mmCIF file of C-alpha atoms in Angstrom:
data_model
loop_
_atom_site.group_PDB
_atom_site.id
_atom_site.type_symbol
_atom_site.label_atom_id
_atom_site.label_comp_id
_atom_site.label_asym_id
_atom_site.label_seq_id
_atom_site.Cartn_x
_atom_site.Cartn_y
_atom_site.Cartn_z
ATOM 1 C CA UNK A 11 -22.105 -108.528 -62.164
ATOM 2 C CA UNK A 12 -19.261 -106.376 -62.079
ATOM 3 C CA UNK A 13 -16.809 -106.254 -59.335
ATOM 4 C CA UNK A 14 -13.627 -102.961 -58.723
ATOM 5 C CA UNK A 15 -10.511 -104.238 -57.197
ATOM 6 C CA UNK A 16 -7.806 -101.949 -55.749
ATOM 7 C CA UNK A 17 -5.073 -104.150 -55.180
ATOM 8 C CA UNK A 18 -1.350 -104.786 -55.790
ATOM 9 C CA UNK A 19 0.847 -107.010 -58.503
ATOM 10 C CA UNK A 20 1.982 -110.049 -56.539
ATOM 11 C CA UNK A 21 0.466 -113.575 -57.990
ATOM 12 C CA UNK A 22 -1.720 -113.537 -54.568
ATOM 13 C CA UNK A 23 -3.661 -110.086 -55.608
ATOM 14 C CA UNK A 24 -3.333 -111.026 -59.026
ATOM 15 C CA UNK A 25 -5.456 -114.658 -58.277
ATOM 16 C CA UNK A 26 -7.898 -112.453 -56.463
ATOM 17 C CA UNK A 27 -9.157 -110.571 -59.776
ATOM 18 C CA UNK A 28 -8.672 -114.663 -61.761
ATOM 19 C CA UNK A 29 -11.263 -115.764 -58.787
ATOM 20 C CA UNK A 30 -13.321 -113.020 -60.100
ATOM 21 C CA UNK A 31 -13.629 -113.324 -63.163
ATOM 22 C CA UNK A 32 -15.321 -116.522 -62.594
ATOM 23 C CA UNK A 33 -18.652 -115.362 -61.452
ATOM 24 C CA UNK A 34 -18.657 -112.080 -62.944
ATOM 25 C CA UNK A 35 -19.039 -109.733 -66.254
ATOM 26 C CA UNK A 36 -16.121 -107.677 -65.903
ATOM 27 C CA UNK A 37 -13.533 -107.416 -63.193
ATOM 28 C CA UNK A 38 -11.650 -103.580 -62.791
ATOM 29 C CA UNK A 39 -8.509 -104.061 -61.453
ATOM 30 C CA UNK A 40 -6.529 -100.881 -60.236
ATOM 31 C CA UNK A 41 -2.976 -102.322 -59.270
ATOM 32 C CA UNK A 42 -0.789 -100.758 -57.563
ATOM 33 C CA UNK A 43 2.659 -101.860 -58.816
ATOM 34 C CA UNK A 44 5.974 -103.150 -56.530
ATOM 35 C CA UNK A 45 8.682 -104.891 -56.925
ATOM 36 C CA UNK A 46 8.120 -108.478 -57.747
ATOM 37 C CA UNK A 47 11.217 -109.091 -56.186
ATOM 38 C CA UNK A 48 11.220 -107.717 -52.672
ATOM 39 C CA UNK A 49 14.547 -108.742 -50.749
ATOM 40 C CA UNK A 50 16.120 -108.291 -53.806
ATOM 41 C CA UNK A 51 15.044 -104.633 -54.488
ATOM 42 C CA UNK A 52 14.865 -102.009 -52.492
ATOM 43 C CA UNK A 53 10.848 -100.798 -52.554
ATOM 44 C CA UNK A 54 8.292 -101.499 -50.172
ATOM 45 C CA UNK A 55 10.613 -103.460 -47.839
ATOM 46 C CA UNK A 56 14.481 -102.672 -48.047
ATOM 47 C CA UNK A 57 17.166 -104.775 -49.694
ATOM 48 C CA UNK A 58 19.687 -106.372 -47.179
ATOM 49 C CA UNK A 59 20.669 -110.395 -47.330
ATOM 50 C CA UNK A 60 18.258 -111.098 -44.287
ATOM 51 C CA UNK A 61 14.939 -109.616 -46.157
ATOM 52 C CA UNK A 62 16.134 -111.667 -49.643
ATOM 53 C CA UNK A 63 16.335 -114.819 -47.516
ATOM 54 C CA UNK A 64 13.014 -114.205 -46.078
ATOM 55 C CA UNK A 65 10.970 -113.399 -48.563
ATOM 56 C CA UNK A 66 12.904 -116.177 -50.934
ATOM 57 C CA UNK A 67 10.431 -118.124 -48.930
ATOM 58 C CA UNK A 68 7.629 -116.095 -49.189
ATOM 59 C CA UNK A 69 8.435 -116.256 -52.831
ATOM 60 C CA UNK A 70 8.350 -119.888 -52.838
ATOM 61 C CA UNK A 71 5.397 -120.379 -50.952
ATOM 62 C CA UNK A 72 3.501 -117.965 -52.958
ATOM 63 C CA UNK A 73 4.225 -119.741 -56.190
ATOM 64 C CA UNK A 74 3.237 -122.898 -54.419
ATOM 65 C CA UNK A 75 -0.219 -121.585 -53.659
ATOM 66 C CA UNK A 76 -0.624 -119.066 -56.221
ATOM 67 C CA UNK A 77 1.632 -119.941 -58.975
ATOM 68 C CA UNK A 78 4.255 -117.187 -60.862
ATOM 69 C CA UNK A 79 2.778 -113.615 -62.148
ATOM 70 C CA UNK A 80 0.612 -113.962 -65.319
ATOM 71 C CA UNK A 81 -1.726 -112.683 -67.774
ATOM 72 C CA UNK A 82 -5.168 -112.080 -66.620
ATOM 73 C CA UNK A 83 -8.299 -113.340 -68.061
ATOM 74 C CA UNK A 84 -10.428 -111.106 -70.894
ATOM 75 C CA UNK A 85 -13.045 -109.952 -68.855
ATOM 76 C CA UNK A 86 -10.756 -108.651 -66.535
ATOM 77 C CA UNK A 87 -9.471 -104.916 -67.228
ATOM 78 C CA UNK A 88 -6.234 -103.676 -65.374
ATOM 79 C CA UNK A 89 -5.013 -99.787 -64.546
ATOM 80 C CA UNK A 90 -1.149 -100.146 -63.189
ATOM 81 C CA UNK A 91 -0.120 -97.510 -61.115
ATOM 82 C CA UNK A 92 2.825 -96.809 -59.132
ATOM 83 C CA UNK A 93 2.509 -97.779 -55.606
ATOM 84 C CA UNK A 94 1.454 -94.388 -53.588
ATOM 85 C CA UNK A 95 0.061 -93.075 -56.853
ATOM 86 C CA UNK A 96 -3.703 -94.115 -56.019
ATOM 87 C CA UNK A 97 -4.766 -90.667 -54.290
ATOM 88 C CA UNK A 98 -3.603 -89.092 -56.627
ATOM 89 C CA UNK A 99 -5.932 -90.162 -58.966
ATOM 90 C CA UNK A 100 -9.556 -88.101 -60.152
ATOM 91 C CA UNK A 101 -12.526 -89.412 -61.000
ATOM 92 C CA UNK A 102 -12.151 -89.221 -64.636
ATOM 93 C CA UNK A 103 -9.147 -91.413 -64.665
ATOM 94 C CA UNK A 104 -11.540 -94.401 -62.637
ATOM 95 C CA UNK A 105 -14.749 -93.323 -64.000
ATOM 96 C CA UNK A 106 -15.151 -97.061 -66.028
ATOM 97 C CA UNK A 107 -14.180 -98.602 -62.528
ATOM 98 C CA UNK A 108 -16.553 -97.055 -60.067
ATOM 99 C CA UNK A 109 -20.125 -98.250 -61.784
ATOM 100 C CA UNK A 110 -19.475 -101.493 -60.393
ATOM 101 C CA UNK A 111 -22.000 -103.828 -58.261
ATOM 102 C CA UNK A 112 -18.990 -104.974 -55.290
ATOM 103 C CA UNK A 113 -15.596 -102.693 -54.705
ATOM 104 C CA UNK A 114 -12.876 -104.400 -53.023
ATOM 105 C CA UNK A 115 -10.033 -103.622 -51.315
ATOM 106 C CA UNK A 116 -6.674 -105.802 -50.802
ATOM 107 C CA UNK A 117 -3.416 -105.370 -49.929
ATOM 108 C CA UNK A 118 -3.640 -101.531 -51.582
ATOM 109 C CA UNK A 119 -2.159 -98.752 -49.773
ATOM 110 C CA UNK A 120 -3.995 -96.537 -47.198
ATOM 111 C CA UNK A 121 -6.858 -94.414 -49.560
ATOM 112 C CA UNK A 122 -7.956 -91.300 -48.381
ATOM 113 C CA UNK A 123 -9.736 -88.301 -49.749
ATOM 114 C CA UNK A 124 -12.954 -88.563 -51.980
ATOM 115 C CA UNK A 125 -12.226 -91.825 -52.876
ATOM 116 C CA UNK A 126 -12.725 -93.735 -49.567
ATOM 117 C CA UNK A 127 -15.522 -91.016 -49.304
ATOM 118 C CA UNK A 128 -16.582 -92.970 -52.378
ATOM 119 C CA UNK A 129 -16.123 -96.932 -51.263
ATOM 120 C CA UNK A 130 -16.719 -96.557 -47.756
ATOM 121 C CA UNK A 131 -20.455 -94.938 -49.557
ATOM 122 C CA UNK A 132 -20.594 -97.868 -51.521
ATOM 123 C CA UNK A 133 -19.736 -100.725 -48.758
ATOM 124 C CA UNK A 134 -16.553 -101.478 -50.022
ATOM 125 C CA UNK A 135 -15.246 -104.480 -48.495
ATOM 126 C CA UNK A 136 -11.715 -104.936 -47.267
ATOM 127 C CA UNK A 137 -9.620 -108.044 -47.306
ATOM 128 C CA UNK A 138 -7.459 -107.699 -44.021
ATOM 129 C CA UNK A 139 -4.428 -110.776 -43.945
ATOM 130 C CA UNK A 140 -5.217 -110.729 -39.877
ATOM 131 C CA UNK A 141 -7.702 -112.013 -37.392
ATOM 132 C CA UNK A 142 -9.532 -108.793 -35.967
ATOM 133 C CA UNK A 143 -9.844 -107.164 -33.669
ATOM 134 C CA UNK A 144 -6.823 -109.371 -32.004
ATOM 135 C CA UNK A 145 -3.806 -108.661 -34.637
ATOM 136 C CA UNK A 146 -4.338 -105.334 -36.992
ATOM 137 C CA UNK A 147 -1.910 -103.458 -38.824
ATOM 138 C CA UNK A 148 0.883 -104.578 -41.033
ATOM 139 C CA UNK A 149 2.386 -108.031 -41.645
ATOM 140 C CA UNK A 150 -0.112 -109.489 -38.887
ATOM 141 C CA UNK A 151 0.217 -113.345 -39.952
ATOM 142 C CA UNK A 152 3.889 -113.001 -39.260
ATOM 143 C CA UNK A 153 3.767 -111.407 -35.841
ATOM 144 C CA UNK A 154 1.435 -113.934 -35.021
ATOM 145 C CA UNK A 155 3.747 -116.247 -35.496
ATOM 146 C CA UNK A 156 6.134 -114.304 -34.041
ATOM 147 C CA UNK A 157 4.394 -114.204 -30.890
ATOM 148 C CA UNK A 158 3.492 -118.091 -31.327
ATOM 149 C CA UNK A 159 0.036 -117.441 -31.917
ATOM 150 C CA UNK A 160 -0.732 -119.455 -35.201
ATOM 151 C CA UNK A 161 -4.445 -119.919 -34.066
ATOM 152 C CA UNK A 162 -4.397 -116.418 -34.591
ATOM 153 C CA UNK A 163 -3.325 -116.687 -38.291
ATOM 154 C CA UNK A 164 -6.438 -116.135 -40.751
ATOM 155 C CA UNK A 165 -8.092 -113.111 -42.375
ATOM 156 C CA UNK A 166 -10.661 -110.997 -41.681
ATOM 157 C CA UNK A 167 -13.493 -109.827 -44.158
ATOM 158 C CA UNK A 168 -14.866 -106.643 -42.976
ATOM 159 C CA UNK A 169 -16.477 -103.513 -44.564
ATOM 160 C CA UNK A 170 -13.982 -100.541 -45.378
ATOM 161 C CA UNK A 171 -13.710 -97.556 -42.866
ATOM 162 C CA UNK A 172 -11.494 -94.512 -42.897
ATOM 163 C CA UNK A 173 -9.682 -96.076 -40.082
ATOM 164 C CA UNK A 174 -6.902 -98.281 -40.649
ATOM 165 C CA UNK A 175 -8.613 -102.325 -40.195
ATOM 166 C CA UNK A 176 -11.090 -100.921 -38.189
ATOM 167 C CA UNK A 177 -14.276 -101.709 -39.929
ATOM 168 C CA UNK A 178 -17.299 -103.712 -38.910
ATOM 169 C CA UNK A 179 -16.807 -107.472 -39.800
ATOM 170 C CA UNK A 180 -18.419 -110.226 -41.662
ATOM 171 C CA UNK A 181 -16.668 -112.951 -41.312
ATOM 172 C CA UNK A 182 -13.338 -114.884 -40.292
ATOM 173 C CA UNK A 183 -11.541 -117.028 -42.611
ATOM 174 C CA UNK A 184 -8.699 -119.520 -41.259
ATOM 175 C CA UNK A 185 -6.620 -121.755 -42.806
ATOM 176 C CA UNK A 186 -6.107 -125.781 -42.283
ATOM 177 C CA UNK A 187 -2.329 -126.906 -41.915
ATOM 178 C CA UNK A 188 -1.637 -129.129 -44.375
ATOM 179 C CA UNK A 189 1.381 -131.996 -43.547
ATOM 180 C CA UNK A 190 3.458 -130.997 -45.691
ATOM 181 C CA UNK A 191 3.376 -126.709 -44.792
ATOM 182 C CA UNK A 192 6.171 -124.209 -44.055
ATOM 183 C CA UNK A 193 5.248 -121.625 -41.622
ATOM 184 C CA UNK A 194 5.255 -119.442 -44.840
ATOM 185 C CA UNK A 195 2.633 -122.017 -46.969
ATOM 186 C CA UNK A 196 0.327 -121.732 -43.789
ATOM 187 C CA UNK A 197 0.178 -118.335 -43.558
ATOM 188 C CA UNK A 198 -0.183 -117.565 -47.698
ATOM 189 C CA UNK A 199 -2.711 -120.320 -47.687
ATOM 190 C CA UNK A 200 -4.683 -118.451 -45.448
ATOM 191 C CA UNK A 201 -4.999 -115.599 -48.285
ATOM 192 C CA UNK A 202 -6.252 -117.944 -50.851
ATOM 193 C CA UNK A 203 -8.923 -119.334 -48.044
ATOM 194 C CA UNK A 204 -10.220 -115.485 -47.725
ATOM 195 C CA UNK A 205 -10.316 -114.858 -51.191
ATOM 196 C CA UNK A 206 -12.007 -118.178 -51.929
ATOM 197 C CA UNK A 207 -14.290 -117.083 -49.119
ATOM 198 C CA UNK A 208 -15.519 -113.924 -49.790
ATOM 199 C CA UNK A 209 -15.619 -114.731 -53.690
ATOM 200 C CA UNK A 210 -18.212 -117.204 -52.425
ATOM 201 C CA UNK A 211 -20.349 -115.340 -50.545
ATOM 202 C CA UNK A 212 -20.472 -112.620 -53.447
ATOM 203 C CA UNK A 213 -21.710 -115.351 -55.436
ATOM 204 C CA UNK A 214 -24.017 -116.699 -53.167
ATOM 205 C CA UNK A 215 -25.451 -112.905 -52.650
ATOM 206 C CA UNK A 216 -24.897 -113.968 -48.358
ATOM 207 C CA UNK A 217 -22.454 -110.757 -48.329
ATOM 208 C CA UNK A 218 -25.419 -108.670 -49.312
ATOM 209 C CA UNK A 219 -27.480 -109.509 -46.241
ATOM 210 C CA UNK A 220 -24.809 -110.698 -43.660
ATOM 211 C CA UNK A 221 -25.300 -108.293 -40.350
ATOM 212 C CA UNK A 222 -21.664 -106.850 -39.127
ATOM 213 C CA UNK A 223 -20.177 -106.878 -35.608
ATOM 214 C CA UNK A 224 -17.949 -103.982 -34.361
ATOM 215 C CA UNK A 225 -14.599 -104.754 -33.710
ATOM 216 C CA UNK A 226 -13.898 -104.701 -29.894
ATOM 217 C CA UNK A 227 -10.345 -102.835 -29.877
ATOM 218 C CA UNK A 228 -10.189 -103.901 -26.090
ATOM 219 C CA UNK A 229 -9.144 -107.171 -27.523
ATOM 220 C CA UNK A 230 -6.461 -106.086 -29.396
ATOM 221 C CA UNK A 231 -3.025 -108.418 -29.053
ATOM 222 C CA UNK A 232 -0.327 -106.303 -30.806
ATOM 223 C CA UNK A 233 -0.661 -103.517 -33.913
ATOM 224 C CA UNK A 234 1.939 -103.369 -36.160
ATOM 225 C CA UNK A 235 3.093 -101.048 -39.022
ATOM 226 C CA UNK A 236 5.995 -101.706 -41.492
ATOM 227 C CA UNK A 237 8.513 -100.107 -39.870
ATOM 228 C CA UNK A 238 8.341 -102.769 -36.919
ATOM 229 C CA UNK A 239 9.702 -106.092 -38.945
ATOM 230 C CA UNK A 240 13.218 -105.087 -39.408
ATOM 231 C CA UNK A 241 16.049 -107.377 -40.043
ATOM 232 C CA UNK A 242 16.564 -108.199 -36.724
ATOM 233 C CA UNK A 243 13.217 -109.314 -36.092
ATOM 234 C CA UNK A 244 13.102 -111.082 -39.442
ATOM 235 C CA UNK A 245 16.505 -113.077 -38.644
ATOM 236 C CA UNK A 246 15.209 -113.808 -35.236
ATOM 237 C CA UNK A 247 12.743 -115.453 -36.601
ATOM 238 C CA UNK A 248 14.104 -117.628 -39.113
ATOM 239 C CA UNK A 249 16.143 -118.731 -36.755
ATOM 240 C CA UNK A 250 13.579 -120.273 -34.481
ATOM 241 C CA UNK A 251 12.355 -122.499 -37.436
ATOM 242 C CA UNK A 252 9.222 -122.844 -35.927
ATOM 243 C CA UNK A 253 7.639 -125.985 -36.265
ATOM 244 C CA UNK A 254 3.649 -126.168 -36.161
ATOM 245 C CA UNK A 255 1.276 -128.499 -34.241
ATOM 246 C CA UNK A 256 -2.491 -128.320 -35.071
ATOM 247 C CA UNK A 257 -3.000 -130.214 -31.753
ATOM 248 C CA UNK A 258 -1.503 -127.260 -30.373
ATOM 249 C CA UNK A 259 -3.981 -124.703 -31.509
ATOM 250 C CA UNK A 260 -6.316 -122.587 -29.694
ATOM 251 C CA UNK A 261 -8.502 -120.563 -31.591
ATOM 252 C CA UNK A 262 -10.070 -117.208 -30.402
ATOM 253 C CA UNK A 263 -13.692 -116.110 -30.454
ATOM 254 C CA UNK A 264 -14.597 -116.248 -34.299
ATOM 255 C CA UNK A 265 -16.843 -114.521 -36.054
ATOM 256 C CA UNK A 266 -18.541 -116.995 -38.756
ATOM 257 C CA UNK A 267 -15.603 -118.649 -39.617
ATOM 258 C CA UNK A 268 -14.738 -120.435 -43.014
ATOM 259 C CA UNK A 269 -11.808 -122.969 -42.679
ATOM 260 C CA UNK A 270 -10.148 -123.792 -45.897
#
């Protein structure tokens, strides 16, 4: 089997190809390169002393979980781009990547043009850090912290559509608290729980034949784009040191969920 990822550089994208490369022949991984030290460096998200403090623990929590940035296996093959770069690319320059038997999509930026022509074709499916329909955009796990909604944390597996997270689903994945969590370990656990997830059911062949479910936009609780999680909101919320309680937790309507 061989399996296309368009994806970023982070040790959580990167652990999504080394899941990969498990079950299959060869993994293609088009990554689309940022800063490996956001806070820090002024990229994706802007450089001020609230967003290094923040993402020191998203840092922290990601090495937890993930472990640091690495080399990837040998039957994985990897085209680095700059972020914003990928629609800008021609078929030529993916032609080894797009004979592949699953395409998959997570955390890249927004494709357009005759390539999601090409994976929405193919039944791409798209990661989405979010439970939708209810949180969709950017950042999701946060705000639903933010809005103390962590039965709302989780990730969505759903089939790629031209429209931002609005494909039809396959299935929920949700993380367990563990005693010992930050809010920032719960919510990056519940990345490793989706990829864990969907590498399953690709190796299981369930993805093949799994019937979708339109995503009811009616239910939608907040949408979100970059812009919105400033430093204000950012400080706000370190602040609060929010302190979780399973006990607590509520859990919307779920579409086959996987709890890991």
């Amino acid at each position: 089997m061989k399996v296309t990822i368009f994806s970023s550089n982070q040790p959580r994208h990167l652990n999504l190809a080394k899941e990969f490369s498990k079950i299959c022949d060869a993994v293609f991984l088009v990554s689309e390169v940022n800063t490996v030290f956001p806070g820090q460096v002024n990229d994706f998200f802007k450089k001020s002393e609230i967003m290094q403090t923040y993402f020191q623990n998203v840092i922290k929590s990601e090495k937890n979980i993930f472990g640091n940035i690495s080399f990837l296996q040998n039957n994985v093959r990897t085209l680095s781009i700059k972020s914003g770069d990928l629609n800008k690319l021609d078929r030529d320059q993916l032609s080894d990547a797009l004979q592949s038997d699953v395409y998959v999509v997570f955390g890249a930026s927004y494709i357009k043009g005759w390539l999601i022509d090409f994976l929405v074709e193919h039944r791409a499916i798209n990661i989405h850090m979010g439970l939708s329909p209810y949180y969709r955009g950017s950042s999701c796990n946060f705000w639903a912290l933010y809005d103390n909604n962590p039965s709302y944390v989780g990730a969505t597996i759903h089939l790629l559509s031209k429209g931002l997270d609005s494909g039809d689903m396959l299935f929920h994945c949700v993380p367990k608290l563990h005693s010992e969590d930050t809010t920032f370990d719960f919510t990056m656990r519940s990345v490793l729980v989706a990829q864990q997830g969907l590498v399953s059911a690709v190796d299981s062949e369930v993805i093949f034949s799994s019937p979708t479910v339109r995503q009811d936009k009616s239910k939608e609780v907040r949408y979100t784009k970059n812009q919105d999680f400033t430093d204000d909101v950012a400080k706000e919320f370190l602040e609060r040191n929010l302190q979780l309680n399973p006990d607590s937790f509520s859990y919307p309507k779920l579409l086959n969920p996987i709890f890991g």
